[in-house]
Short mmCIF file of C-alpha atoms and ligand atoms in Angstrom, two decimals:
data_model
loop_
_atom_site.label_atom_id
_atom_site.label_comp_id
_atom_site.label_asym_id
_atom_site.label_seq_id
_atom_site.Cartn_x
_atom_site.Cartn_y
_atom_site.Cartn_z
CA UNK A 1 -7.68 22.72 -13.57
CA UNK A 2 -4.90 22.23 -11.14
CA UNK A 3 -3.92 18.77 -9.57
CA UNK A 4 -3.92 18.41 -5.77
CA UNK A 5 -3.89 14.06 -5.30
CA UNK A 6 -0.92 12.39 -6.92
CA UNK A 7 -1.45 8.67 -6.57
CA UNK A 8 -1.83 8.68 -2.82
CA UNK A 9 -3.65 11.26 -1.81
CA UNK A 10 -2.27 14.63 -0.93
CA UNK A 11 1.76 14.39 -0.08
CA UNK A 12 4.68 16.96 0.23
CA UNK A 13 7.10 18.67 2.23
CA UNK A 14 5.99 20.04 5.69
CA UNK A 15 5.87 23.81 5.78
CA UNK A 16 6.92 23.95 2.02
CA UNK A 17 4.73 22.04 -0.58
CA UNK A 18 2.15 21.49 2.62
CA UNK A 19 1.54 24.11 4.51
CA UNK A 20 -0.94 24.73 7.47
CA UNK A 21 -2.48 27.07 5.75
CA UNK A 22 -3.35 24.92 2.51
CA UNK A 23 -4.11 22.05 4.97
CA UNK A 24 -6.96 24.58 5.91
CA UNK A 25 -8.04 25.18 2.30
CA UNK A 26 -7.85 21.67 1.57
CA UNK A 27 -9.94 20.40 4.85
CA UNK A 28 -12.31 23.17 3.74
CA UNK A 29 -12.76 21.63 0.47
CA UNK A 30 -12.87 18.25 1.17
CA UNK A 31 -15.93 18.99 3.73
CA UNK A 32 -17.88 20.99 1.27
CA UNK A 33 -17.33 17.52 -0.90
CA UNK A 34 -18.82 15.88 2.12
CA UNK A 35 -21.52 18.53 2.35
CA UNK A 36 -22.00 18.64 6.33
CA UNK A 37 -21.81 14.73 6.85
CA UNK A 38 -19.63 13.01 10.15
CA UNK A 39 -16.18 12.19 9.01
CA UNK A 40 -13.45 10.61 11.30
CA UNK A 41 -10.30 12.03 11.72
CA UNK A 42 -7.36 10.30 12.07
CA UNK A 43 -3.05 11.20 11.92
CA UNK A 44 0.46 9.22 12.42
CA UNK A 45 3.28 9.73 14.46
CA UNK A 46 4.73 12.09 12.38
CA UNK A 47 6.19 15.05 14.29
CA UNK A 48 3.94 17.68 11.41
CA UNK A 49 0.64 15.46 12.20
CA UNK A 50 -0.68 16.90 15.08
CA UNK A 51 -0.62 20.28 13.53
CA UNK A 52 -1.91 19.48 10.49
CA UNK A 53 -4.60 17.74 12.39
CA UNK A 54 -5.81 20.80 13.66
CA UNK A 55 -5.56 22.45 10.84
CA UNK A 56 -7.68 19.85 8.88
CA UNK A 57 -10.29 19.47 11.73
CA UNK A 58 -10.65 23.18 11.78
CA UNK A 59 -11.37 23.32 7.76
CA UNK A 60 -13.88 20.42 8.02
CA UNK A 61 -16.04 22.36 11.34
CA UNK A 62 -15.80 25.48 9.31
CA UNK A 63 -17.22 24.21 6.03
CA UNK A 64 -20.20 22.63 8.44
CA UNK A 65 -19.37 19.26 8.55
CA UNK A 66 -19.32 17.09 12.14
CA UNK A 67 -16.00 16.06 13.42
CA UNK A 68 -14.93 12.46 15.35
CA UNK A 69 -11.18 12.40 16.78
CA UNK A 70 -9.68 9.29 16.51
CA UNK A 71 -6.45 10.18 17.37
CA UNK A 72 -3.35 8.69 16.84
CA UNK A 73 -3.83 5.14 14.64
CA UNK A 74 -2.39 3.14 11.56
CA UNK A 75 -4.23 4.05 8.37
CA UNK A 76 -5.99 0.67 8.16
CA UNK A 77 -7.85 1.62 11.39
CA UNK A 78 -8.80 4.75 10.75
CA UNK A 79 -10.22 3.31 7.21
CA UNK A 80 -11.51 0.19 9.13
CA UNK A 81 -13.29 2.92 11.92
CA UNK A 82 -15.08 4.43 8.89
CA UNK A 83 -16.74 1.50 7.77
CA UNK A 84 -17.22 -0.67 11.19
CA UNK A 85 -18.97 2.77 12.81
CA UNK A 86 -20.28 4.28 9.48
CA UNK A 87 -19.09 7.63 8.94
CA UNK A 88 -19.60 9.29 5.68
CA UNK A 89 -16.07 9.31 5.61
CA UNK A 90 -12.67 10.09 6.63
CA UNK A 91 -9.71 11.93 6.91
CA UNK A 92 -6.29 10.57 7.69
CA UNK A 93 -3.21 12.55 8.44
CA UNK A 94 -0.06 10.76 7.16
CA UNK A 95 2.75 10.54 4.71
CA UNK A 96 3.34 6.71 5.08
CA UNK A 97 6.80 5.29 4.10
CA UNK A 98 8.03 8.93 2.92
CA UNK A 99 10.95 10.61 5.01
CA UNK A 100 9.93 12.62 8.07
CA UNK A 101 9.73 15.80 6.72
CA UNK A 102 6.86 14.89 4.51
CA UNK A 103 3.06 14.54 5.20
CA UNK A 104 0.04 14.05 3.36
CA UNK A 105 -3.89 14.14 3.61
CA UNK A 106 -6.04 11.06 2.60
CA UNK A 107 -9.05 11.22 1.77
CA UNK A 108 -11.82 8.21 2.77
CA UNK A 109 -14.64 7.24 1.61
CA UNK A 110 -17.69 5.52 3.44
CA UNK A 111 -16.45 1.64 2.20
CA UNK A 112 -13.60 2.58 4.07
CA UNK A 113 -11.25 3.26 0.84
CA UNK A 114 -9.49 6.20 -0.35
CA UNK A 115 -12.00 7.75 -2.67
CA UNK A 116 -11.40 7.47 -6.42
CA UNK A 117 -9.76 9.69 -8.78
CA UNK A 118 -13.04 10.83 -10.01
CA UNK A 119 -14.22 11.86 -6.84
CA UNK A 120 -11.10 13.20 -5.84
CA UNK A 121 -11.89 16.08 -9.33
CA UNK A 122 -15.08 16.97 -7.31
CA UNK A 123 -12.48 18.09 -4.20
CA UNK A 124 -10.14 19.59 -6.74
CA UNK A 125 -12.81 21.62 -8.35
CA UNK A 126 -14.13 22.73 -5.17
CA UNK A 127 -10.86 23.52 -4.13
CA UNK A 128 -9.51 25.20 -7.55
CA UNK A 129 -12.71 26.79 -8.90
CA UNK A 130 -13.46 28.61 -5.32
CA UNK A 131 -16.47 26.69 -4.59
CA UNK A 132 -15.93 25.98 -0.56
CA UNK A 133 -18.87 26.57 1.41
CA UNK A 134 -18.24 28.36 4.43
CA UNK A 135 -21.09 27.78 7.02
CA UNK A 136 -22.28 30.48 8.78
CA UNK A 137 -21.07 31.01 12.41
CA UNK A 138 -24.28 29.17 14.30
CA UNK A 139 -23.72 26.36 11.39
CA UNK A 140 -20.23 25.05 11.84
CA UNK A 141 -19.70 21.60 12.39
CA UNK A 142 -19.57 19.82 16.46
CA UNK A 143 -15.92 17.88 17.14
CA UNK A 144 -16.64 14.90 19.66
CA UNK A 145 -13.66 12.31 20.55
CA UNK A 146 -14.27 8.60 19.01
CA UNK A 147 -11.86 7.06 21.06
CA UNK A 148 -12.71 3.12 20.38
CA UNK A 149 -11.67 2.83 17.00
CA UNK A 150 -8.40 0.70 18.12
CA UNK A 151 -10.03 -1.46 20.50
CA UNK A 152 -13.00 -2.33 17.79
CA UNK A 153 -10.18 -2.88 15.07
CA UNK A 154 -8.50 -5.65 17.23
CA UNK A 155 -11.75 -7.28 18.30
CA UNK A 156 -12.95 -7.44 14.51
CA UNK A 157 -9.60 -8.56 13.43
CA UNK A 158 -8.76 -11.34 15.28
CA UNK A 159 -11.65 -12.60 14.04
CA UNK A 160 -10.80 -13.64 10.54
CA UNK A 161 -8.52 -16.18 11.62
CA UNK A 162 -8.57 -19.52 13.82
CA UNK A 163 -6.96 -17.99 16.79
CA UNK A 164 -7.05 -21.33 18.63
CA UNK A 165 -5.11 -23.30 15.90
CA UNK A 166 -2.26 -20.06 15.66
CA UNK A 167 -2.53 -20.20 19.35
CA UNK A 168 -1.63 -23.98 19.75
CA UNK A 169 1.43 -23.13 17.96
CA UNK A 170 2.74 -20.69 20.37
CA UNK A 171 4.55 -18.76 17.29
CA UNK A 172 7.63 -16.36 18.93
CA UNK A 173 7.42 -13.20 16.86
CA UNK A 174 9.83 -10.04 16.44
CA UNK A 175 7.41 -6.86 15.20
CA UNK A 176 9.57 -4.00 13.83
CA UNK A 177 6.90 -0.93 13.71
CA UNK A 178 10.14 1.19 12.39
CA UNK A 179 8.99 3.62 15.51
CA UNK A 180 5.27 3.79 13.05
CA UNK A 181 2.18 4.31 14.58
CA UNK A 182 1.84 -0.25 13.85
CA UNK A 183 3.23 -0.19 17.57
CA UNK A 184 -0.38 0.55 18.71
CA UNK A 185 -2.26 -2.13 17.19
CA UNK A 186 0.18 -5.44 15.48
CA UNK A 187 2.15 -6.15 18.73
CA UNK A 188 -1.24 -6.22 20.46
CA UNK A 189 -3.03 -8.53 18.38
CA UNK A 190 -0.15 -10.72 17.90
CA UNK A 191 -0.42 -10.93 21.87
CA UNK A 192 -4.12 -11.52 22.00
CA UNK A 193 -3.76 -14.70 19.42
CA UNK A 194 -1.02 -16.36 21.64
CA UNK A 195 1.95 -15.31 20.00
CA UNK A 196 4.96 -14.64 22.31
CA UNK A 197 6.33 -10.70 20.58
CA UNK A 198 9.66 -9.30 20.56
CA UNK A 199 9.45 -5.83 19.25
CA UNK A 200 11.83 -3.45 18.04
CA UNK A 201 11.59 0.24 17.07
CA UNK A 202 8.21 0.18 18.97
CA UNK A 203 8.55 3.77 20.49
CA UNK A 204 6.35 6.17 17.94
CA UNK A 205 8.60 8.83 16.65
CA UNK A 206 7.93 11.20 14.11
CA UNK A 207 11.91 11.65 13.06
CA UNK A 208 11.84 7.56 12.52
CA UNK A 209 15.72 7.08 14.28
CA UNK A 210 15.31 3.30 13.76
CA UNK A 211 15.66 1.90 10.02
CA UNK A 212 13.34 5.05 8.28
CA UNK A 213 9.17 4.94 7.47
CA UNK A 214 10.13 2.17 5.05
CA UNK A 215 10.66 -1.28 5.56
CA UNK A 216 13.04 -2.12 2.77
CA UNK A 217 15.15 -5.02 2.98
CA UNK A 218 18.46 -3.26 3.40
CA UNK A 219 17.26 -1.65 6.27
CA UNK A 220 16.10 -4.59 8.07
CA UNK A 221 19.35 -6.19 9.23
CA UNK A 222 18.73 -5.69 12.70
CA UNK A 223 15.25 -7.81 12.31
CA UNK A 224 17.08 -10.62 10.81
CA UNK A 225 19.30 -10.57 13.45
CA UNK A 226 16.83 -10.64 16.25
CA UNK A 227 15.06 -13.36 14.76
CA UNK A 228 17.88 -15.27 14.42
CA UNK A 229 19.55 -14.68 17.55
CA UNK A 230 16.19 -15.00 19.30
CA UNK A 231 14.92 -18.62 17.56
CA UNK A 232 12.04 -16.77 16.71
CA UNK A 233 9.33 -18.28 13.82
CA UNK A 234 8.94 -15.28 11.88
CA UNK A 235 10.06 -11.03 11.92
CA UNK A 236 7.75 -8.79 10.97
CA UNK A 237 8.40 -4.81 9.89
CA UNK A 238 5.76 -2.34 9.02
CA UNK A 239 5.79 0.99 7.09
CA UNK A 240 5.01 4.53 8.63
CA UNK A 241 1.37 3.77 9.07
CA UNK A 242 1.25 0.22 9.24
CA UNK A 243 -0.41 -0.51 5.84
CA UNK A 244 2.68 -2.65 4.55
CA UNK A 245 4.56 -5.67 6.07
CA UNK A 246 7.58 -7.17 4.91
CA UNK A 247 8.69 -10.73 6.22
CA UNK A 248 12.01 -11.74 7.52
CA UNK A 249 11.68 -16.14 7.72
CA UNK A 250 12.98 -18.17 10.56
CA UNK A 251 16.56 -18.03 9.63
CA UNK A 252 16.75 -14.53 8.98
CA UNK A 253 16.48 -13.99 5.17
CA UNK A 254 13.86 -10.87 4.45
CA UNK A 255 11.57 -11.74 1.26
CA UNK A 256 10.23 -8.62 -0.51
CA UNK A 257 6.32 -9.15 -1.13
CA UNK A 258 5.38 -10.75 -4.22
CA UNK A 259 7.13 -13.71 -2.51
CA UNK A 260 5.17 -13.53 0.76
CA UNK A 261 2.07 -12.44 -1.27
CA UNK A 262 2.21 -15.48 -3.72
CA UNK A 263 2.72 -17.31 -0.48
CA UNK A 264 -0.86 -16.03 0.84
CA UNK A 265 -2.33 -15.61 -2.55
CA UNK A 266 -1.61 -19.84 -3.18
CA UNK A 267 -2.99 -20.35 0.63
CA UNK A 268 -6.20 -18.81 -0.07
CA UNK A 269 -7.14 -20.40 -3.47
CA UNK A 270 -6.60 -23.39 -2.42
CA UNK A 271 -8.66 -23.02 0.64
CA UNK A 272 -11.68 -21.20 -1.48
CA UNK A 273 -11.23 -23.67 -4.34
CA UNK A 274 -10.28 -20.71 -6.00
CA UNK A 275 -10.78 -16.88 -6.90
CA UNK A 276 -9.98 -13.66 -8.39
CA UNK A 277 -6.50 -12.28 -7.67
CA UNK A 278 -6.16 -8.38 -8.25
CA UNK A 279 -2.50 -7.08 -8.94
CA UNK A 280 -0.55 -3.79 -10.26
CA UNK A 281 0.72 -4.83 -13.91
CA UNK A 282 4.32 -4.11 -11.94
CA UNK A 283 4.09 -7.43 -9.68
CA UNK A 284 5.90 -10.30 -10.47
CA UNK A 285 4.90 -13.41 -12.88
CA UNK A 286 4.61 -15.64 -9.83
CA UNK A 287 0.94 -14.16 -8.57
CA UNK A 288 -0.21 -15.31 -12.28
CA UNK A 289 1.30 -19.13 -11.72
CA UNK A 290 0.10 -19.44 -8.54
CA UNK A 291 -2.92 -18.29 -10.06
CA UNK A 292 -3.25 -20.30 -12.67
CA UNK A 293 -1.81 -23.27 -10.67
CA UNK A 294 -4.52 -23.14 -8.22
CA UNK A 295 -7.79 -22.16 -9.79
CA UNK A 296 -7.14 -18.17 -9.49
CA UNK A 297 -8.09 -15.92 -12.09
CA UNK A 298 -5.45 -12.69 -12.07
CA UNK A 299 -6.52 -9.21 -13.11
CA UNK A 300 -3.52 -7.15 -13.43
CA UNK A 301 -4.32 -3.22 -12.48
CA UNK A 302 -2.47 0.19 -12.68
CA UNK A 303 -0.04 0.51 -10.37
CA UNK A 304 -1.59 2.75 -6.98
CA UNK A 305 -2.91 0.80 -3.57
CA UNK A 306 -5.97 2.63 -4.69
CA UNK A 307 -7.14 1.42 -8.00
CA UNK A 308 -6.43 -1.88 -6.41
CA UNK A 309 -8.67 -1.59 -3.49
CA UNK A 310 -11.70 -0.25 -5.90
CA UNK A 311 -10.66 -3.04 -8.49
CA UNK A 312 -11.22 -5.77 -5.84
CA UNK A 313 -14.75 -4.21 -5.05
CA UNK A 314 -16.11 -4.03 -8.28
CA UNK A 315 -14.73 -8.00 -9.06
CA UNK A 316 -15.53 -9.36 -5.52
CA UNK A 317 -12.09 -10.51 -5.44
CA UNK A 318 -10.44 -12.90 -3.21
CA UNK A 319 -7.15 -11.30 -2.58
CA UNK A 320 -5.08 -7.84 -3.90
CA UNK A 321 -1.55 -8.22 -3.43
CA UNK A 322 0.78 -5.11 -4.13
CA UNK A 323 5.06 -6.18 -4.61
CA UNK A 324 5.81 -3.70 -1.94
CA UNK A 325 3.74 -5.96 0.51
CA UNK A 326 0.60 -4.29 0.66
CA UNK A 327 -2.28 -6.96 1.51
CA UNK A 328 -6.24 -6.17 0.40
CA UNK A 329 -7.89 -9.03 2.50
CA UNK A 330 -11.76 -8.31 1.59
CA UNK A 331 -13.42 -10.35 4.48
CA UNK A 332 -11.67 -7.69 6.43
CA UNK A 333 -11.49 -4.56 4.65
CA UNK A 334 -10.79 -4.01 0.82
CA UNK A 335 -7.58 -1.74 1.63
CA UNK A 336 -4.43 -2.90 2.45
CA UNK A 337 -3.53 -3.87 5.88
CA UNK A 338 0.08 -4.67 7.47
CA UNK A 339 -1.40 -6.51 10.60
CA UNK A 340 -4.23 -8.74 9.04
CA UNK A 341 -0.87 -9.50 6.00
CA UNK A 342 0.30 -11.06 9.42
CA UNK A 343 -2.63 -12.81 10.49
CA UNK A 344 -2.72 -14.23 7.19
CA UNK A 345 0.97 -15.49 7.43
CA UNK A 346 0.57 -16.88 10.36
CA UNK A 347 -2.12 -18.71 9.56
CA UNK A 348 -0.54 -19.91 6.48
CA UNK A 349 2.91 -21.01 8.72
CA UNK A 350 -0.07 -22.89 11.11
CA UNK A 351 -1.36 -24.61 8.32
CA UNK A 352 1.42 -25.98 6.13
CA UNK A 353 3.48 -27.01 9.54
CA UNK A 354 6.82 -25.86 8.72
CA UNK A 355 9.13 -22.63 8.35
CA UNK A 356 8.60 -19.70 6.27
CA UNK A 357 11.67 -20.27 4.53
CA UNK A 358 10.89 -23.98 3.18
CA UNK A 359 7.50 -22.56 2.29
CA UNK A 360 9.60 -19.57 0.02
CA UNK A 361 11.90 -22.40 -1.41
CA UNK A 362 8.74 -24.12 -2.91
CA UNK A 363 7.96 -21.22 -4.46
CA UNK A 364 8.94 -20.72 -8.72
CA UNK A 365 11.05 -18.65 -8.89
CA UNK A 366 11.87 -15.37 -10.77
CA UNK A 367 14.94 -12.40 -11.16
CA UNK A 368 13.69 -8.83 -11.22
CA UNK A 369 16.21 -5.76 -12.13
CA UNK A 370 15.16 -2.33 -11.77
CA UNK A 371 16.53 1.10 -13.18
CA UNK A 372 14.99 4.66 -13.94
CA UNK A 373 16.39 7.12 -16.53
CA UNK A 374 15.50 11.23 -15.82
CA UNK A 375 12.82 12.63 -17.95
CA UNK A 376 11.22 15.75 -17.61
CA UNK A 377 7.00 15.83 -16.85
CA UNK A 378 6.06 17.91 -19.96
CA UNK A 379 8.40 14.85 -22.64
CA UNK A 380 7.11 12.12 -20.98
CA UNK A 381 3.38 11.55 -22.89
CA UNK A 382 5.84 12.05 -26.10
CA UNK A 383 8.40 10.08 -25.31
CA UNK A 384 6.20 7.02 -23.94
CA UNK A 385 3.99 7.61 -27.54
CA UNK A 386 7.23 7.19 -29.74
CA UNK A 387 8.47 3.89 -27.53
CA UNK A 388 5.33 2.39 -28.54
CA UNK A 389 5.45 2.68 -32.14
CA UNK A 390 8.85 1.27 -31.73
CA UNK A 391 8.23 -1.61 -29.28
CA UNK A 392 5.28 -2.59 -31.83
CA UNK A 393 8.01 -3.26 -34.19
CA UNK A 394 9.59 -5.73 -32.23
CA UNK A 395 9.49 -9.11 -31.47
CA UNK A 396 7.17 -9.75 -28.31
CA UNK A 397 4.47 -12.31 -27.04
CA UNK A 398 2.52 -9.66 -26.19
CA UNK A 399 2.33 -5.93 -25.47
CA UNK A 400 0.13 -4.33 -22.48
CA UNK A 401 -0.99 -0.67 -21.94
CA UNK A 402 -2.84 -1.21 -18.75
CA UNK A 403 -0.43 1.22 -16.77
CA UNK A 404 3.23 2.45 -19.26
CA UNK A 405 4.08 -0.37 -21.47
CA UNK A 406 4.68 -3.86 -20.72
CA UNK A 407 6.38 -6.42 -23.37
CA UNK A 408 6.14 -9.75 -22.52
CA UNK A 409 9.54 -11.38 -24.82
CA UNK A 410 7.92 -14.20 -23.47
CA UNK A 411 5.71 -16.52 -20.76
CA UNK A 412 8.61 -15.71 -18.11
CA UNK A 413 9.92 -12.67 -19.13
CA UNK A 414 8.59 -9.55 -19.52
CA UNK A 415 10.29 -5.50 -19.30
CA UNK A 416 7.84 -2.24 -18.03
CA UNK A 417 8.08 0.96 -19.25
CA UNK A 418 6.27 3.51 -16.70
CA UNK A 419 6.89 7.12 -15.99
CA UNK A 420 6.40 7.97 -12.45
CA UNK A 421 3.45 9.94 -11.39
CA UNK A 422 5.38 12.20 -9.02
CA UNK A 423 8.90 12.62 -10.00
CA UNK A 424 10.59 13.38 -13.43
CA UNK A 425 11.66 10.12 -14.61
CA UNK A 426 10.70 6.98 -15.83
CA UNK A 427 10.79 3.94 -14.41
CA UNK A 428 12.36 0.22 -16.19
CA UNK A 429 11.58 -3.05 -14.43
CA UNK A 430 12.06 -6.22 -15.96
CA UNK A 431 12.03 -9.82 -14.82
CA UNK A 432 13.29 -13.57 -16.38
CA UNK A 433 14.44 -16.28 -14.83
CA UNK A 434 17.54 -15.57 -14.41
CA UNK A 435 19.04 -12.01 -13.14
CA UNK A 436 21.36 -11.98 -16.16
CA UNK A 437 18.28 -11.60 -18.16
CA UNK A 438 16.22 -9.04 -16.17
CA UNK A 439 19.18 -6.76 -16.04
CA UNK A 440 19.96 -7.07 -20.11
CA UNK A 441 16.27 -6.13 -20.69
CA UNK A 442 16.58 -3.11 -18.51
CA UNK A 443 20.14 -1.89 -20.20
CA UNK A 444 18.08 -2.44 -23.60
CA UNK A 445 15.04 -0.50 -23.39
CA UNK A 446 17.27 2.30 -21.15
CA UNK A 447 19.20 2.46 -24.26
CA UNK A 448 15.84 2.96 -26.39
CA UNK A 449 14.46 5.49 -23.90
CA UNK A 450 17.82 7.20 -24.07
CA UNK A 451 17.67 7.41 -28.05
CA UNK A 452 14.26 8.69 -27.73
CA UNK A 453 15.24 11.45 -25.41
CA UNK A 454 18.22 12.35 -27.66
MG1 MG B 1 1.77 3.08 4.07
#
């Protein structure tokens, strides 16, 4: 059977992988998965979204099911808006961090997370096998507007943190949206809890002229430079649809997010005396010390915002923290969340009193290196089959298969071998304590992969 969900949800080029016309087919499919039940609808700023929108919306009515509009929102809303007004699920338009011309189709379940591979078949076989349900003209579904999704999201938020204590500190923040749909809901609750906002790349546009969908830290110059030049506490950028934030300190330095996720992950154990800390097996050794420092148990995942989100569900975890700074804050919602990843830093600069840079220097620290060699789909069950056999051979601590294969050389230092689920290569990260290291380990196993190949 054919394969419509790579690992987040349905993604490709506009008029070209995704057209309107599949978008129909797909919508149609989804809703006979949903067999006539209410499901919000939500899309980004992308310039492809409101089309696609109507194209979904139109496949959902037609296969009988009820329609709400949400309209324009992060993803974390829209999958917040399923839960907090209980639809039987959801539909979000949105390619993310991916370059403008892309788009993409999640797919939402009741708890307010993208619905698991498993259930994700059911679609495909629906969709595949010719099995939509097409309701009969007096049995297609009603579309009504749900226009208080947004202004319920904020509410709820602000609620999972002491907003008087953040407030006393009167915290100057720059928000960077990266022109993402975030501009409708994290410079707003910022506001509400007291925080004086600068933002930048706040106007919602589809093309993303700013820095691009995602906040990388090369891109982010111009943040550091506002916060700098502005004596601000702490910048703040967001991807595409707001689901991922990446921290720039009070001096200007940007920290990618296992840093700023250790630095939340460590706040929260110690305040619950502990807990479960779920993480892809591609994060960094510092969310198992601070784990294992403060009480934490870790359970390391496959790689996919998704398998996290479920993970933390079934283990009633504490925290999920993805490198890329994704934040799964339970209390809230179990998916990841760009503005309550603020709240939560915020509340961590309130409580330890000084500058997110002194709290980073504190922090153990570790080198990671990153490479990819080309490989095409059809070699790469082969070629990660042989590497095994040889990397059982070697010398190593330890060797995971949770997601590729992992080789810990030892406690600190550790190379993963993954091929990617979308493109025709594999991926190489390693990390050590010093960058030296990392970046031998990667030339190494490259070298292996390449012999394989050959
Ligand atoms: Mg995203």
């Amino acid at each position: 059977m054919g394969k419509l969900f790579g690992t987040n949800g349905i993604r490709g080029k506009f008029g070209d992988e995704l057209t309107v016309e599949l978008a129909v087919k797909i919508a149609l499919s989804i809703g006979t998965y949903f067999n006539g039940g209410e499901i919000l609808v939500g899309f980004d700023g992308r310039v492809s979204s409101p089309i696609l929108k109507r194209a979904v919306i139109s496949g959902l009515l037609a296969s009988g099911c009820n329609v709400a509009h949400a309209g324009m929102l992060p993803t974390p809303v829209l999958q917040f808006g399923v839960k907090y007004f209980k639809y039987d699920g959801g539909v979000m338009i949105t390619a993310s961090h991916n370059p403008p011309e892309y788009n993409g189709i999640k797919v939402i379940g009741p708890d307010g997370i993208e619905i698991p591979r498993r259930e994700e078949e059911k679609i495909e076989e629906v969709f595949f096998e010719n099995k939509i349900h097409r309701a009969a003209w007096n049995e297609v579904g009603r579309i009504k507007e749900e226009p208080n999704v947004i202004q319920a999201y904020i509410d709820e938020i602000i609620k999972q943190v002491n907003v008087r204590k953040i407030a006393s500190r009167k915290f100057k923040v720059v928000v960077d949206p990266g022109n993402g749909v975030s501009s409708l809901t994290t410079p707003i609750v910022l506001k509400r809890i007291g925080c004086e906002v600068i933002t930048i790349n706040d106007v919602i546009d589809g093309k993303f002229p700013g820095r691009g969908p995602e906040p990388i830290p090369k891109v982010l110059g111009i943040v550091s430079k506002m916060v700098s030049s502005s004596n601000a506490d702490l910048g703040v950028s967001l991807d595409g649809d707001g689901d991922r934030a990446i921290f720039t300190d009070e001096k200007g330095v940007t920290h990618w997010g296992d840093k700023s996720g250790a630095i939340i992950e460590k706040y929260l154990l110690q305040r619950e005396g502990g807990g479960i800390i779920v993480t892809p097996v591609s994060s960094s050794k510092l969310i198992e010390e601070i784990a294992m420092k403060y009480n934490g148990e870790i359970i390391w995942t496959r790689v996919g915002s998704v398998t996290v989100s479920h993970k933390l569900k079934e283990v009633n975890g504490t925290l999920g923290i993805e490198e890329n700074g994704g934040i799964f804050y339970p209390p809230h919602q179990l998916v990841r969340d760009g503005t309550m990843a603020t709240l939560l830093m915020l509340e961590v600069l309130t409580h330890e009193g000084e500058g997110l840079s002194k709290i980073v220097d504190k922090l153990p620290r570790y080198y990671n290196y990153k490479d990819k060699i080309p490989c095409p789909h059809n070699l790469k069950k082969k070629v990660m089959e042989k590497m095994l056999l040889e990397v059982k051979c070697e010398e190593a601590v330890k060797i995971e298969t949770i997601d590729g294969i992992k080789i810990w050389k030892d406690e600190n230092k550790w190379v993963l071998i993954r091929p990617s689920g979308t493109e025709p290569i594999i991926r190489i990260y390693a990390e050590a304590k010093s960058n030296e290291e990392a970046k031998e380990l990667v030339e190494k196993y490259k070298e292996k992969l390449r012999g394989i190949l050959a």
